[in-house]
PDB file of C-alpha atoms in Angstrom:
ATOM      1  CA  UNK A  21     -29.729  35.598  50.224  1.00  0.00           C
ATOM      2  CA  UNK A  22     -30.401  32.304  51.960  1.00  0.00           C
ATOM      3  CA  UNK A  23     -29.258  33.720  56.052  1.00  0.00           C
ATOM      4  CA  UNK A  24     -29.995  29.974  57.776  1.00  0.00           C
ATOM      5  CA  UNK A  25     -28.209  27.509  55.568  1.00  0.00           C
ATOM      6  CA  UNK A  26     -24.933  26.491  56.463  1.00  0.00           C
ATOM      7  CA  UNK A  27     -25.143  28.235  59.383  1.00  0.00           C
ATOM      8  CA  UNK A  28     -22.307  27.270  62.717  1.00  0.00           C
ATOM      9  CA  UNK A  29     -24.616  27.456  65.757  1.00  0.00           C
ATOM     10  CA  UNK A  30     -23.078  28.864  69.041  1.00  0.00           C
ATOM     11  CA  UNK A  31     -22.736  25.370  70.513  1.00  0.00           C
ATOM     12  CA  UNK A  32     -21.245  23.972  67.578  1.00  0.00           C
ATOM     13  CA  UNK A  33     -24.189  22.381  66.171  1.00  0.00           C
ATOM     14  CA  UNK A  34     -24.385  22.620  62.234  1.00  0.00           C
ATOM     15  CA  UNK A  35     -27.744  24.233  60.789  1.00  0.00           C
ATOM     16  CA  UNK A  36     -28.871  23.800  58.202  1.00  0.00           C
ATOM     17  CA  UNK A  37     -27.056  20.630  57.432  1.00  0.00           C
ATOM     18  CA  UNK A  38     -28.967  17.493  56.251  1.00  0.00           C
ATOM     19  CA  UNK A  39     -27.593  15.323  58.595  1.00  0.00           C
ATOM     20  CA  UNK A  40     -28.762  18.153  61.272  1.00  0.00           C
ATOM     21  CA  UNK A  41     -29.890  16.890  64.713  1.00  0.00           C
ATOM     22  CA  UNK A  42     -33.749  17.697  64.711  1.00  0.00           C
ATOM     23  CA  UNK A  43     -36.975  18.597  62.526  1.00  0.00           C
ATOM     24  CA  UNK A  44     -37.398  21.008  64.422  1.00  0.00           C
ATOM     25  CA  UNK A  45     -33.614  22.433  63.826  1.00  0.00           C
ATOM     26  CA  UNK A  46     -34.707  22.464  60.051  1.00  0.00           C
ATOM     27  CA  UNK A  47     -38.657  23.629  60.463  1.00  0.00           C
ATOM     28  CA  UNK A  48     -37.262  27.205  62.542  1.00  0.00           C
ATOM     29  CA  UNK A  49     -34.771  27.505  59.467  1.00  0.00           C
ATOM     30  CA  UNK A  50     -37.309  26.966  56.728  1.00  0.00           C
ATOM     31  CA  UNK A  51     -39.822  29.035  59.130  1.00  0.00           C
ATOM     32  CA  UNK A  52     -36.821  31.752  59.136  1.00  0.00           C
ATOM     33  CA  UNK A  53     -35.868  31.700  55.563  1.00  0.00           C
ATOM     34  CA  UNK A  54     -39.664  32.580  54.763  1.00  0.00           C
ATOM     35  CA  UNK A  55     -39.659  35.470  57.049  1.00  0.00           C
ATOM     36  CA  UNK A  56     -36.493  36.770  55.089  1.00  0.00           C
ATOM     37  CA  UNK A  57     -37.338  36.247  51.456  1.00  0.00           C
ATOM     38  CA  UNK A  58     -40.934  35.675  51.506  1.00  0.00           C
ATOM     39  CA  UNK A  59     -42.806  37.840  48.409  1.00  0.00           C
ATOM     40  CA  UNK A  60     -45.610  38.306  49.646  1.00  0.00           C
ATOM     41  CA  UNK A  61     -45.888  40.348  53.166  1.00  0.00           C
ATOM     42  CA  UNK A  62     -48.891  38.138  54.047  1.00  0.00           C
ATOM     43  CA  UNK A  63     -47.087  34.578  54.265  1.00  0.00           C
ATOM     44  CA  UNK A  64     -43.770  36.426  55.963  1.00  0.00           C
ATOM     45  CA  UNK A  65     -46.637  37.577  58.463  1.00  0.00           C
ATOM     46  CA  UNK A  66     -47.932  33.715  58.691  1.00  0.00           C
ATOM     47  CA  UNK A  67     -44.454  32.726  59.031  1.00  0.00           C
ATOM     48  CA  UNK A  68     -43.959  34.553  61.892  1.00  0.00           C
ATOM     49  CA  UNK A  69     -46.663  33.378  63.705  1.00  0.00           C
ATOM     50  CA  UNK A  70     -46.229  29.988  63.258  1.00  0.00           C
ATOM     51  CA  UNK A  71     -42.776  30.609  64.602  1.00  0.00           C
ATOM     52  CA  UNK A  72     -43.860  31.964  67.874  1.00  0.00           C
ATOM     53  CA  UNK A  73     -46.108  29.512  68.317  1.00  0.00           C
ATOM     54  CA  UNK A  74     -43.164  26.726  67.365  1.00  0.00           C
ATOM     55  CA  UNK A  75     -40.869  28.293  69.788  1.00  0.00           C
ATOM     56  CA  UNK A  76     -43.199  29.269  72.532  1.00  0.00           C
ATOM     57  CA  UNK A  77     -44.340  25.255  72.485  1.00  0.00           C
ATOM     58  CA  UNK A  78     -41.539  23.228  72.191  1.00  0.00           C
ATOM     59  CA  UNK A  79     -38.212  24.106  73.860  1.00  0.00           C
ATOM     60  CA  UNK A  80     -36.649  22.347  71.439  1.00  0.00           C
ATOM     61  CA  UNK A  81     -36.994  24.689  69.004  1.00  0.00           C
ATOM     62  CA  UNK A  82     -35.521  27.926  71.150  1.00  0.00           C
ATOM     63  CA  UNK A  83     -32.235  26.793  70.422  1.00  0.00           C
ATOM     64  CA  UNK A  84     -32.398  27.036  66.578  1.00  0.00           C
ATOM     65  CA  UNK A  85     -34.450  29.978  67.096  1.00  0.00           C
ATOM     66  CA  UNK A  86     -31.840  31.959  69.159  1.00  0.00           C
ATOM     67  CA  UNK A  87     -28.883  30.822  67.156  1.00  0.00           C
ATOM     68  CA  UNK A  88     -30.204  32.289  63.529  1.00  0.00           C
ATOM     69  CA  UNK A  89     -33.252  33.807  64.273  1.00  0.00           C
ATOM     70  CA  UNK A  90     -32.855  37.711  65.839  1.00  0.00           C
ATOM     71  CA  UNK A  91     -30.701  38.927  62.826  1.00  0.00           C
ATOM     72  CA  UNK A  92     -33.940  37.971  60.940  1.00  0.00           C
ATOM     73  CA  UNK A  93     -36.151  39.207  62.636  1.00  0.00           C
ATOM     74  CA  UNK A  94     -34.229  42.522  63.283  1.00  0.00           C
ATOM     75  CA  UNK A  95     -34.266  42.945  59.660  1.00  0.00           C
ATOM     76  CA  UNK A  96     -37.921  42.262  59.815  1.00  0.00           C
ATOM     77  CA  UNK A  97     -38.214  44.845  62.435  1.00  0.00           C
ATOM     78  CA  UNK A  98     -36.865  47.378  60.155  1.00  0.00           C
ATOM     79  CA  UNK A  99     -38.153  46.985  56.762  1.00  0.00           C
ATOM     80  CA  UNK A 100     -41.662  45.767  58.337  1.00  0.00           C
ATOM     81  CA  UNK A 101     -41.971  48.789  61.201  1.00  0.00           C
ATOM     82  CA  UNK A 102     -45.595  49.459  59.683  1.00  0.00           C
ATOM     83  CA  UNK A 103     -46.999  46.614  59.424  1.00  0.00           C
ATOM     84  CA  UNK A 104     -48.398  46.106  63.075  1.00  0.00           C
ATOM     85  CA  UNK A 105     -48.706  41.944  63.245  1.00  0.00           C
ATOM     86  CA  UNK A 106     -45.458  41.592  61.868  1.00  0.00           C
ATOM     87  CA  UNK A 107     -44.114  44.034  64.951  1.00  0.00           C
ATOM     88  CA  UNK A 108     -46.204  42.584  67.624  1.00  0.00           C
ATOM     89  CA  UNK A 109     -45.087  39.282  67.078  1.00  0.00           C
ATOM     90  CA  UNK A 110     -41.494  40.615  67.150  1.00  0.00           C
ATOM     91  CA  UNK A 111     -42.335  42.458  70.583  1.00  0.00           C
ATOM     92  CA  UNK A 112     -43.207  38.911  71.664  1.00  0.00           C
ATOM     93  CA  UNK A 113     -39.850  37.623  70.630  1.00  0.00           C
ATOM     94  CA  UNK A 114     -38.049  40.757  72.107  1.00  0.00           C
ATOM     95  CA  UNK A 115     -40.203  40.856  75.593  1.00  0.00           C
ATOM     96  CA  UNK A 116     -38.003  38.179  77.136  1.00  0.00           C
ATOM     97  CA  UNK A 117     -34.884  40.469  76.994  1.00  0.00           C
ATOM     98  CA  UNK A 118     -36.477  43.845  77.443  1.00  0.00           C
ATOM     99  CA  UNK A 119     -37.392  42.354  80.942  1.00  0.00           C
ATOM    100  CA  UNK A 120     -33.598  41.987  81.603  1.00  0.00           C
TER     101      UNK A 120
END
């Protein structure tokens, strides 16, 4: 089940379109589409990373990110609570609104 494509953004912006706004619009959702239906736990793991670091770098890519990507990783969350990585890099995500 492909979660990203197609997707209406909150601000009306179209994801996952190919006339969509930014690279970096389409690198979260590829980033996020590996994290849900990735095979192999190790490159949903590297997925993950490289999506922190994406989003942590470039505010450009938070708005992507928070428009399609906390379902995901919820779902990660869940199915994924023992791998340890995978749920520290979620805490990292989640820290921002734990603090609120």
């Amino acid at each position: 089940m492909d979660l990203v494509s197609g997707y209406k953004g909150v601000v009306g912006l179209d994801f996952g379109n190919e006339n969509s706004a930014s690279n970096k619009d389409s690198y979260v959702e590829r980033l996020l589409d590996r994290i849900s239906n990735g095979q192999l736990a190790e490159d949903r793991r590297a997925a993950m990373v490289e999506l922190q670091s994406v989003v942590a770098e470039n505010r450009s890519a938070q708005l992507p990110f928070g428009a399609m990507g906390f379902p995901v990783l919820m779902s990660v969350l869940k199915e994924e609570r023992d791998d340890v990585e995978m749920v520290a890099v979620y805490l990292f995500f989640a820290s921002p609104l734990l603090r609120n």
